[in-house]
């Protein structure tokens, strides 16, 4: 990066963060005027202040480690900060109206709710690039994360995850569980999925059990190493942030007859905020006609976010499909939350997004491309897909891809809009050499795996 470019970036981040801090001070001052308001108003004001406090800490941290980031990471962060400036300006203008005109109680509540939603939506936009910092190999970042300041205490989970991403983590974590750990548990099937969910008698904890089968021809030592690495990293994730369930551990399952290793069974904790009965996305697509446009966009964003965080962990999920996405009802009656499982086809490198494109297409159309007579039988092509089970599309992948492209270009714009259609077709054609965004594999290669994450955020997220 040329010197003038570096200086320009430095000035832009200083100007952007200083403006954000200025707006933040104004926001705190406005919130102080509501100190004598009704309880519901004060609770909302507290929520606004809490969100700003977190954002302020993150901005201050970014300012201190800015020179550790490469130019593309800096570019996308600067753009994200510009979005924050716009949102803060809107929030302040909105709340000033409430103060100046003494607006009615209902309108004040609505404006505060809108302000909270603005801050939450910005945080969701910022999170993927924020967690990519964990992969940057620079001692400055370690120093800043470990600074003994109250503001940095909120980074404890981030520091823990950064340690888990090291080749030689400082904190040793026990990953493999006793062989009998799952035997006494009650196992329940999840329709249309290979994972199961379970709990032990006398325990309030519920788990999802996801199996990785061992190929008899595979290098067991290498596979064990990859499983340990994946489980160790998954043990440090925040499920509600990452859209990936936290791993409690792995059980090595052996054949009773010869003691040969047959599978690795991952045990994932189900967060207490969620119901104990997961459903696959395939089940939702087949039997839940009441997903609104907002619901579908929210689900698509959750899936993209989960894939982004799998990349952050240094793995590629090669099995993204509705059968490996689990949905849970929330106990507070909010929208269902979805989590990625099905890690049986994984590898420690970066891959493309074609399977994600097919999944996003099904979500956008809210139609299942396969149908099951029951959860125990093999799936058949659904009428929506428009191909026969013995058709040439299953022998010639290019024909199937063309059929999916036709569905995306013809049906998606009127259901989800042009931008969603472009994202889906971009994912479906990611293996094409003439794809402007994904065609050049060298664009997605760097030492830390940070650049690929930045490009993914730019092109898909």
Short mmCIF file of C-alpha atoms in Angstrom, two decimals:
data_model
loop_
_atom_site.label_atom_id
_atom_site.label_comp_id
_atom_site.label_asym_id
_atom_site.label_seq_id
_atom_site.Cartn_x
_atom_site.Cartn_y
_atom_site.Cartn_z
CA UNK A 1 0.00 0.00 0.00
CA UNK A 2 1.48 3.33 -1.05
CA UNK A 3 2.33 5.86 1.64
CA UNK A 4 -0.28 8.36 0.50
CA UNK A 5 -2.93 5.64 0.54
CA UNK A 6 -1.98 4.62 4.07
CA UNK A 7 -2.13 8.25 5.19
CA UNK A 8 -5.53 8.62 3.55
CA UNK A 9 -6.87 5.56 5.33
CA UNK A 10 -5.47 6.80 8.65
CA UNK A 11 -7.16 10.17 8.22
CA UNK A 12 -10.45 8.56 7.18
CA UNK A 13 -10.60 6.28 10.23
CA UNK A 14 -9.71 9.15 12.57
CA UNK A 15 -12.36 11.38 11.02
CA UNK A 16 -14.98 8.60 10.98
CA UNK A 17 -14.43 7.48 14.58
CA UNK A 18 -14.24 11.07 15.88
CA UNK A 19 -17.55 11.86 14.20
CA UNK A 20 -19.09 8.69 15.64
CA UNK A 21 -17.84 9.64 19.12
CA UNK A 22 -19.29 13.14 18.69
CA UNK A 23 -22.68 11.72 17.73
CA UNK A 24 -22.40 9.23 20.59
CA UNK A 25 -21.92 12.04 23.13
CA UNK A 26 -24.96 13.79 21.70
CA UNK A 27 -26.93 10.55 21.95
CA UNK A 28 -26.02 10.12 25.63
CA UNK A 29 -27.02 13.72 26.36
CA UNK A 30 -30.40 13.24 24.68
CA UNK A 31 -30.98 9.99 26.56
CA UNK A 32 -30.35 11.84 29.83
CA UNK A 33 -33.40 14.02 29.17
CA UNK A 34 -35.64 10.94 29.50
CA UNK A 35 -34.53 10.16 33.08
CA UNK A 36 -37.93 11.10 34.53
CA UNK A 37 -40.00 9.37 31.82
CA UNK A 38 -42.25 6.34 32.25
CA UNK A 39 -40.68 2.94 32.96
CA UNK A 40 -41.14 1.63 29.40
CA UNK A 41 -39.41 4.70 27.98
CA UNK A 42 -36.53 4.49 30.48
CA UNK A 43 -36.01 0.80 29.66
CA UNK A 44 -35.74 1.59 25.96
CA UNK A 45 -33.36 4.46 26.65
CA UNK A 46 -31.18 2.10 28.69
CA UNK A 47 -31.13 -0.32 25.76
CA UNK A 48 -29.99 2.46 23.40
CA UNK A 49 -27.24 3.49 25.83
CA UNK A 50 -26.11 -0.13 26.24
CA UNK A 51 -25.82 -0.67 22.48
CA UNK A 52 -23.88 2.57 22.07
CA UNK A 53 -21.50 1.61 24.90
CA UNK A 54 -20.60 -1.62 23.12
CA UNK A 55 -20.19 0.18 19.81
CA UNK A 56 -17.98 2.87 21.38
CA UNK A 57 -15.65 0.25 22.88
CA UNK A 58 -15.35 -1.52 19.52
CA UNK A 59 -14.67 1.73 17.65
CA UNK A 60 -11.96 2.70 20.12
CA UNK A 61 -10.36 -0.74 19.75
CA UNK A 62 -10.48 -0.55 15.94
CA UNK A 63 -8.80 2.85 16.03
CA UNK A 64 -5.92 1.46 18.09
CA UNK A 65 -5.26 -1.60 15.90
CA UNK A 66 -6.03 0.07 12.56
CA UNK A 67 -2.48 -0.14 11.19
CA UNK A 68 -2.53 -3.93 11.74
CA UNK A 69 -5.24 -4.40 9.08
CA UNK A 70 -4.60 -4.76 5.37
CA UNK A 71 -5.94 -2.16 2.94
CA UNK A 72 -9.01 -4.14 1.87
CA UNK A 73 -10.00 -4.79 5.48
CA UNK A 74 -9.56 -1.08 6.18
CA UNK A 75 -11.66 -0.19 3.16
CA UNK A 76 -14.63 -2.29 4.15
CA UNK A 77 -14.39 -1.15 7.79
CA UNK A 78 -14.40 2.48 6.66
CA UNK A 79 -17.53 1.87 4.60
CA UNK A 80 -19.21 0.18 7.57
CA UNK A 81 -18.30 3.16 9.80
CA UNK A 82 -19.89 5.50 7.25
CA UNK A 83 -23.10 3.51 7.60
CA UNK A 84 -22.90 3.93 11.38
CA UNK A 85 -22.46 7.69 11.01
CA UNK A 86 -25.64 7.82 8.95
CA UNK A 87 -27.58 5.73 11.45
CA UNK A 88 -26.40 7.78 14.45
CA UNK A 89 -27.33 11.00 12.66
CA UNK A 90 -30.82 9.63 11.97
CA UNK A 91 -31.24 8.42 15.57
CA UNK A 92 -30.23 11.80 17.01
CA UNK A 93 -32.55 13.71 14.66
CA UNK A 94 -35.36 11.34 15.56
CA UNK A 95 -34.91 11.63 19.34
CA UNK A 96 -34.40 15.41 19.24
CA UNK A 97 -37.88 15.72 17.77
CA UNK A 98 -39.26 13.82 20.75
CA UNK A 99 -37.56 16.23 23.16
CA UNK A 100 -38.34 19.46 21.35
CA UNK A 101 -41.98 18.82 20.52
CA UNK A 102 -42.87 16.69 23.55
CA UNK A 103 -44.31 14.07 21.26
CA UNK A 104 -46.89 11.65 22.51
CA UNK A 105 -45.88 8.62 24.53
CA UNK A 106 -46.67 6.13 21.74
CA UNK A 107 -44.55 8.00 19.17
CA UNK A 108 -41.63 8.30 21.60
CA UNK A 109 -41.74 4.55 22.20
CA UNK A 110 -41.79 3.92 18.46
CA UNK A 111 -38.85 6.25 17.81
CA UNK A 112 -36.81 4.58 20.55
CA UNK A 113 -37.67 1.13 19.17
CA UNK A 114 -36.58 2.27 15.70
CA UNK A 115 -33.33 3.59 17.17
CA UNK A 116 -32.62 0.28 18.90
CA UNK A 117 -33.29 -1.59 15.66
CA UNK A 118 -30.89 0.71 13.79
CA UNK A 119 -28.10 0.00 16.26
CA UNK A 120 -28.80 -3.75 16.24
CA UNK A 121 -28.85 -3.94 12.44
CA UNK A 122 -25.55 -2.06 12.22
CA UNK A 123 -23.98 -4.43 14.76
CA UNK A 124 -25.04 -7.40 12.64
CA UNK A 125 -23.42 -5.78 9.61
CA UNK A 126 -20.24 -5.08 11.55
CA UNK A 127 -19.84 -8.44 13.34
CA UNK A 128 -18.41 -10.56 10.46
CA UNK A 129 -15.58 -8.12 9.73
CA UNK A 130 -15.07 -7.59 13.47
CA UNK A 131 -14.45 -11.28 14.10
CA UNK A 132 -12.09 -11.49 11.12
CA UNK A 133 -9.66 -9.49 13.29
CA UNK A 134 -9.22 -12.69 15.29
CA UNK A 135 -7.30 -14.20 12.37
CA UNK A 136 -4.86 -11.33 11.87
CA UNK A 137 -1.41 -12.43 13.07
CA UNK A 138 -0.14 -9.32 14.76
CA UNK A 139 1.08 -8.90 18.36
CA UNK A 140 -0.52 -5.44 18.57
CA UNK A 141 -3.95 -7.07 18.51
CA UNK A 142 -2.99 -9.47 21.29
CA UNK A 143 -1.68 -6.58 23.36
CA UNK A 144 -4.85 -4.56 22.91
CA UNK A 145 -7.11 -7.51 23.71
CA UNK A 146 -5.22 -8.24 26.90
CA UNK A 147 -5.05 -4.66 28.15
CA UNK A 148 -6.15 -4.45 31.76
CA UNK A 149 -8.90 -1.90 31.22
CA UNK A 150 -12.57 -2.18 32.16
CA UNK A 151 -13.59 -1.48 28.56
CA UNK A 152 -11.66 -4.51 27.33
CA UNK A 153 -13.30 -6.94 29.75
CA UNK A 154 -16.19 -7.24 27.26
CA UNK A 155 -13.68 -8.81 24.84
CA UNK A 156 -13.13 -11.87 27.04
CA UNK A 157 -15.00 -14.21 24.68
CA UNK A 158 -13.20 -12.70 21.69
CA UNK A 159 -9.83 -13.29 23.34
CA UNK A 160 -10.85 -16.88 24.09
CA UNK A 161 -11.86 -17.50 20.49
CA UNK A 162 -8.66 -15.89 19.18
CA UNK A 163 -6.70 -18.29 21.35
CA UNK A 164 -8.72 -21.21 19.96
CA UNK A 165 -7.77 -20.13 16.42
CA UNK A 166 -4.04 -20.39 17.14
CA UNK A 167 -2.14 -23.41 15.85
CA UNK A 168 -0.79 -23.81 19.39
CA UNK A 169 -3.44 -22.38 21.76
CA UNK A 170 -2.28 -21.11 25.12
CA UNK A 171 -5.28 -22.63 26.89
CA UNK A 172 -5.61 -26.40 26.60
CA UNK A 173 -9.18 -27.66 26.16
CA UNK A 174 -10.29 -31.26 26.56
CA UNK A 175 -12.27 -32.19 23.45
CA UNK A 176 -12.83 -35.94 23.46
CA UNK A 177 -15.49 -37.27 25.84
CA UNK A 178 -15.69 -40.73 27.45
CA UNK A 179 -17.00 -43.44 25.12
CA UNK A 180 -20.07 -44.03 27.29
CA UNK A 181 -20.96 -40.34 27.49
CA UNK A 182 -23.87 -40.61 25.04
CA UNK A 183 -25.02 -44.17 25.74
CA UNK A 184 -27.34 -43.34 28.64
CA UNK A 185 -28.91 -40.37 26.88
CA UNK A 186 -32.34 -40.38 25.25
CA UNK A 187 -31.82 -39.89 21.50
CA UNK A 188 -34.56 -38.42 19.30
CA UNK A 189 -34.62 -38.16 15.52
CA UNK A 190 -34.88 -34.83 13.70
CA UNK A 191 -37.12 -35.43 10.65
CA UNK A 192 -35.40 -34.96 7.28
CA UNK A 193 -31.98 -34.59 8.91
CA UNK A 194 -29.12 -36.83 9.94
CA UNK A 195 -28.50 -35.10 13.28
CA UNK A 196 -30.35 -36.11 16.45
CA UNK A 197 -31.17 -34.31 19.65
CA UNK A 198 -30.87 -35.75 23.13
CA UNK A 199 -30.84 -35.22 26.87
CA UNK A 200 -30.01 -37.24 29.96
CA UNK A 201 -32.51 -38.15 32.66
CA UNK A 202 -32.37 -35.65 35.50
CA UNK A 203 -30.69 -32.96 33.40
CA UNK A 204 -32.19 -29.79 31.96
CA UNK A 205 -29.56 -29.59 29.23
CA UNK A 206 -30.41 -30.59 25.67
CA UNK A 207 -27.91 -31.32 22.91
CA UNK A 208 -27.78 -31.85 19.17
CA UNK A 209 -25.65 -34.85 18.18
CA UNK A 210 -24.06 -34.59 14.75
CA UNK A 211 -22.13 -37.57 13.35
CA UNK A 212 -19.06 -37.59 11.13
CA UNK A 213 -18.62 -41.11 9.73
CA UNK A 214 -15.12 -42.54 9.29
CA UNK A 215 -14.21 -43.79 5.85
CA UNK A 216 -12.32 -47.11 6.28
CA UNK A 217 -9.84 -45.88 3.67
CA UNK A 218 -9.25 -42.53 5.37
CA UNK A 219 -6.15 -41.51 7.27
CA UNK A 220 -7.58 -41.80 10.81
CA UNK A 221 -4.78 -39.81 12.40
CA UNK A 222 -5.31 -36.93 9.99
CA UNK A 223 -9.08 -37.08 10.44
CA UNK A 224 -8.73 -37.14 14.23
CA UNK A 225 -6.53 -34.06 14.05
CA UNK A 226 -9.08 -32.18 11.90
CA UNK A 227 -11.96 -33.23 14.17
CA UNK A 228 -10.04 -32.06 17.25
CA UNK A 229 -9.24 -28.76 15.55
CA UNK A 230 -12.84 -28.15 14.48
CA UNK A 231 -14.32 -29.13 17.86
CA UNK A 232 -11.83 -26.98 19.74
CA UNK A 233 -12.79 -23.92 17.71
CA UNK A 234 -16.51 -24.65 17.89
CA UNK A 235 -16.26 -24.91 21.68
CA UNK A 236 -15.49 -21.18 21.85
CA UNK A 237 -18.25 -19.77 19.63
CA UNK A 238 -21.21 -17.71 20.78
CA UNK A 239 -24.20 -19.52 19.20
CA UNK A 240 -26.53 -16.52 19.05
CA UNK A 241 -23.84 -14.42 17.34
CA UNK A 242 -22.31 -17.03 15.02
CA UNK A 243 -25.38 -19.06 14.07
CA UNK A 244 -23.35 -22.16 15.00
CA UNK A 245 -24.07 -24.27 18.07
CA UNK A 246 -21.34 -24.49 20.71
CA UNK A 247 -19.56 -27.85 20.84
CA UNK A 248 -19.43 -29.54 24.25
CA UNK A 249 -17.15 -32.32 23.01
CA UNK A 250 -16.73 -35.32 20.71
CA UNK A 251 -17.26 -39.02 21.35
CA UNK A 252 -15.22 -41.55 19.35
CA UNK A 253 -17.60 -44.38 18.40
CA UNK A 254 -16.12 -47.81 17.63
CA UNK A 255 -17.50 -51.00 16.11
CA UNK A 256 -18.38 -53.50 18.89
CA UNK A 257 -17.12 -56.44 16.84
CA UNK A 258 -13.61 -55.27 15.96
CA UNK A 259 -13.05 -51.98 17.83
CA UNK A 260 -12.57 -50.09 14.55
CA UNK A 261 -13.36 -46.37 14.73
CA UNK A 262 -16.68 -45.86 12.93
CA UNK A 263 -17.56 -42.23 13.63
CA UNK A 264 -16.98 -39.04 15.58
CA UNK A 265 -20.16 -37.85 17.33
CA UNK A 266 -20.19 -34.10 18.04
CA UNK A 267 -22.35 -32.96 20.98
CA UNK A 268 -23.65 -29.39 20.56
CA UNK A 269 -25.38 -27.50 23.37
CA UNK A 270 -28.85 -26.13 22.66
CA UNK A 271 -28.96 -22.62 24.20
CA UNK A 272 -31.42 -22.24 27.05
CA UNK A 273 -33.14 -19.38 25.21
CA UNK A 274 -34.39 -21.87 22.61
CA UNK A 275 -36.93 -24.67 22.54
CA UNK A 276 -35.79 -28.29 22.84
CA UNK A 277 -37.30 -29.47 19.55
CA UNK A 278 -35.24 -28.52 16.49
CA UNK A 279 -36.57 -28.77 12.96
CA UNK A 280 -34.61 -28.90 9.74
CA UNK A 281 -35.04 -26.14 7.22
CA UNK A 282 -36.29 -28.88 4.89
CA UNK A 283 -39.17 -29.43 7.30
CA UNK A 284 -39.95 -25.70 7.33
CA UNK A 285 -39.90 -25.52 3.52
CA UNK A 286 -42.19 -28.53 3.25
CA UNK A 287 -44.79 -27.60 5.87
CA UNK A 288 -44.53 -23.95 6.99
CA UNK A 289 -46.34 -21.69 4.49
CA UNK A 290 -46.48 -18.71 6.86
CA UNK A 291 -42.92 -17.39 6.44
CA UNK A 292 -43.20 -13.74 5.48
CA UNK A 293 -40.86 -11.83 3.21
CA UNK A 294 -39.17 -10.39 6.32
CA UNK A 295 -38.79 -13.91 7.76
CA UNK A 296 -37.17 -15.20 4.58
CA UNK A 297 -34.71 -12.31 4.36
CA UNK A 298 -33.84 -12.83 8.03
CA UNK A 299 -33.25 -16.54 7.49
CA UNK A 300 -31.09 -15.91 4.40
CA UNK A 301 -28.96 -13.45 6.37
CA UNK A 302 -28.55 -15.97 9.20
CA UNK A 303 -27.31 -18.62 6.76
CA UNK A 304 -24.83 -16.27 5.09
CA UNK A 305 -23.59 -15.17 8.52
CA UNK A 306 -23.06 -18.78 9.64
CA UNK A 307 -21.04 -19.59 6.51
CA UNK A 308 -18.96 -16.46 7.05
CA UNK A 309 -18.09 -17.54 10.59
CA UNK A 310 -17.21 -21.08 9.48
CA UNK A 311 -14.69 -19.39 7.15
CA UNK A 312 -13.44 -17.32 10.07
CA UNK A 313 -12.77 -20.57 11.94
CA UNK A 314 -10.65 -21.77 9.02
CA UNK A 315 -12.98 -24.46 7.65
CA UNK A 316 -15.18 -24.91 4.61
CA UNK A 317 -18.68 -26.34 5.08
CA UNK A 318 -19.26 -28.46 1.98
CA UNK A 319 -22.66 -29.74 3.02
CA UNK A 320 -24.87 -26.64 3.12
CA UNK A 321 -28.43 -27.73 2.39
CA UNK A 322 -31.82 -27.47 4.12
CA UNK A 323 -31.21 -30.80 5.87
CA UNK A 324 -28.18 -29.34 7.70
CA UNK A 325 -29.81 -26.11 8.86
CA UNK A 326 -31.70 -26.48 12.14
CA UNK A 327 -34.41 -24.07 13.30
CA UNK A 328 -35.51 -23.49 16.88
CA UNK A 329 -38.41 -21.57 18.34
CA UNK A 330 -37.40 -18.93 20.86
CA UNK A 331 -38.90 -18.98 24.34
CA UNK A 332 -39.72 -15.26 24.14
CA UNK A 333 -41.95 -15.86 21.07
CA UNK A 334 -39.54 -14.03 18.78
CA UNK A 335 -38.68 -15.21 15.25
CA UNK A 336 -37.22 -18.70 14.94
CA UNK A 337 -33.41 -18.89 14.95
CA UNK A 338 -31.40 -21.13 12.62
CA UNK A 339 -28.05 -22.86 13.10
CA UNK A 340 -25.70 -24.68 10.77
CA UNK A 341 -24.81 -28.33 11.47
CA UNK A 342 -23.76 -31.22 9.19
CA UNK A 343 -19.99 -30.91 9.40
CA UNK A 344 -19.36 -34.37 7.91
CA UNK A 345 -18.05 -32.85 4.69
CA UNK A 346 -15.53 -30.30 5.87
CA UNK A 347 -12.02 -29.30 4.99
CA UNK A 348 -9.43 -26.86 6.28
CA UNK A 349 -9.31 -24.49 3.32
CA UNK A 350 -11.52 -21.93 1.62
CA UNK A 351 -14.16 -22.91 -0.87
CA UNK A 352 -16.94 -21.52 -3.01
CA UNK A 353 -20.58 -20.72 -2.37
CA UNK A 354 -22.48 -22.81 -4.94
CA UNK A 355 -24.33 -24.94 -2.37
CA UNK A 356 -25.25 -21.81 -0.45
CA UNK A 357 -26.76 -20.44 -3.67
CA UNK A 358 -29.07 -23.46 -4.05
CA UNK A 359 -30.16 -23.14 -0.42
CA UNK A 360 -30.80 -19.40 -0.77
CA UNK A 361 -32.83 -20.12 -3.92
CA UNK A 362 -35.11 -22.52 -2.04
CA UNK A 363 -35.52 -19.99 0.79
CA UNK A 364 -36.29 -17.17 -1.63
CA UNK A 365 -38.92 -19.17 -3.46
CA UNK A 366 -40.00 -20.80 -0.18
CA UNK A 367 -40.30 -24.07 -2.05
CA UNK A 368 -38.57 -27.38 -1.34
CA UNK A 369 -36.72 -28.82 -4.34
CA UNK A 370 -37.10 -32.36 -2.98
CA UNK A 371 -39.95 -34.26 -1.34
CA UNK A 372 -40.00 -37.18 1.07
CA UNK A 373 -42.68 -39.83 1.42
CA UNK A 374 -41.51 -40.01 5.02
CA UNK A 375 -38.38 -39.08 6.95
CA UNK A 376 -36.90 -42.57 6.46
CA UNK A 377 -37.00 -42.70 2.66
CA UNK A 378 -34.72 -41.13 0.08
CA UNK A 379 -35.88 -37.79 -1.35
CA UNK A 380 -37.33 -37.34 -4.82
CA UNK A 381 -37.30 -34.20 -6.99
CA UNK A 382 -40.26 -31.95 -6.14
CA UNK A 383 -42.50 -30.54 -8.82
CA UNK A 384 -41.08 -27.05 -8.23
CA UNK A 385 -37.69 -28.17 -9.53
CA UNK A 386 -39.28 -29.24 -12.80
CA UNK A 387 -37.03 -32.23 -13.50
CA UNK A 388 -37.72 -35.98 -13.54
CA UNK A 389 -35.94 -38.30 -11.12
CA UNK A 390 -34.39 -40.12 -14.10
CA UNK A 391 -33.82 -36.95 -16.11
CA UNK A 392 -30.49 -35.96 -17.71
CA UNK A 393 -30.02 -33.16 -15.16
CA UNK A 394 -28.83 -35.70 -12.57
CA UNK A 395 -26.16 -36.99 -14.95
CA UNK A 396 -25.06 -33.67 -16.38
CA UNK A 397 -24.47 -31.06 -13.65
CA UNK A 398 -24.42 -28.18 -16.14
CA UNK A 399 -28.03 -28.94 -17.08
CA UNK A 400 -29.06 -28.88 -13.42
CA UNK A 401 -27.22 -25.62 -12.88
CA UNK A 402 -28.97 -24.10 -15.87
CA UNK A 403 -32.34 -25.18 -14.50
CA UNK A 404 -31.54 -23.55 -11.16
CA UNK A 405 -30.37 -20.39 -12.93
CA UNK A 406 -33.63 -20.26 -14.90
CA UNK A 407 -35.64 -20.53 -11.66
CA UNK A 408 -33.54 -17.80 -10.05
CA UNK A 409 -33.74 -15.35 -12.94
CA UNK A 410 -37.42 -15.91 -13.70
CA UNK A 411 -39.04 -16.35 -10.28
CA UNK A 412 -36.79 -14.73 -7.68
CA UNK A 413 -37.01 -11.04 -8.69
CA UNK A 414 -40.79 -10.88 -8.25
CA UNK A 415 -40.63 -12.68 -4.89
CA UNK A 416 -37.44 -11.33 -3.30
CA UNK A 417 -36.24 -8.45 -5.48
CA UNK A 418 -33.42 -7.97 -7.98
CA UNK A 419 -30.60 -7.71 -5.43
CA UNK A 420 -31.45 -11.07 -3.85
CA UNK A 421 -31.59 -12.67 -7.32
CA UNK A 422 -28.13 -11.30 -8.16
CA UNK A 423 -26.66 -12.72 -4.95
CA UNK A 424 -28.14 -16.16 -5.68
CA UNK A 425 -27.02 -16.28 -9.32
CA UNK A 426 -23.58 -15.07 -8.26
CA UNK A 427 -23.33 -17.98 -5.82
CA UNK A 428 -24.63 -20.49 -8.39
CA UNK A 429 -22.02 -19.41 -10.96
CA UNK A 430 -19.13 -19.05 -8.48
CA UNK A 431 -17.22 -21.91 -10.18
CA UNK A 432 -17.41 -20.26 -13.61
CA UNK A 433 -14.12 -18.81 -14.81
CA UNK A 434 -15.88 -15.72 -16.14
CA UNK A 435 -17.55 -14.94 -12.80
CA UNK A 436 -16.28 -11.44 -12.06
CA UNK A 437 -16.53 -11.87 -8.29
CA UNK A 438 -15.43 -15.48 -7.66
CA UNK A 439 -13.73 -16.61 -10.88
CA UNK A 440 -10.16 -15.75 -9.88
CA UNK A 441 -9.14 -18.24 -7.17
CA UNK A 442 -5.97 -16.26 -6.37
CA UNK A 443 -8.15 -13.43 -5.02
CA UNK A 444 -9.20 -15.72 -2.20
CA UNK A 445 -5.77 -16.78 -1.02
CA UNK A 446 -3.75 -15.16 1.74
CA UNK A 447 -1.66 -16.24 4.69
CA UNK A 448 -4.09 -15.65 7.52
CA UNK A 449 -7.33 -16.38 5.68
CA UNK A 450 -8.45 -12.80 6.42
CA UNK A 451 -8.59 -11.56 2.86
CA UNK A 452 -10.93 -14.35 1.81
CA UNK A 453 -13.28 -13.37 4.63
CA UNK A 454 -13.22 -9.72 3.59
CA UNK A 455 -13.94 -10.67 -0.03
CA UNK A 456 -16.79 -12.94 1.08
CA UNK A 457 -18.34 -10.06 3.05
CA UNK A 458 -17.94 -7.73 0.07
CA UNK A 459 -19.39 -10.11 -2.52
CA UNK A 460 -22.09 -11.99 -0.61
CA UNK A 461 -22.79 -10.64 2.87
#
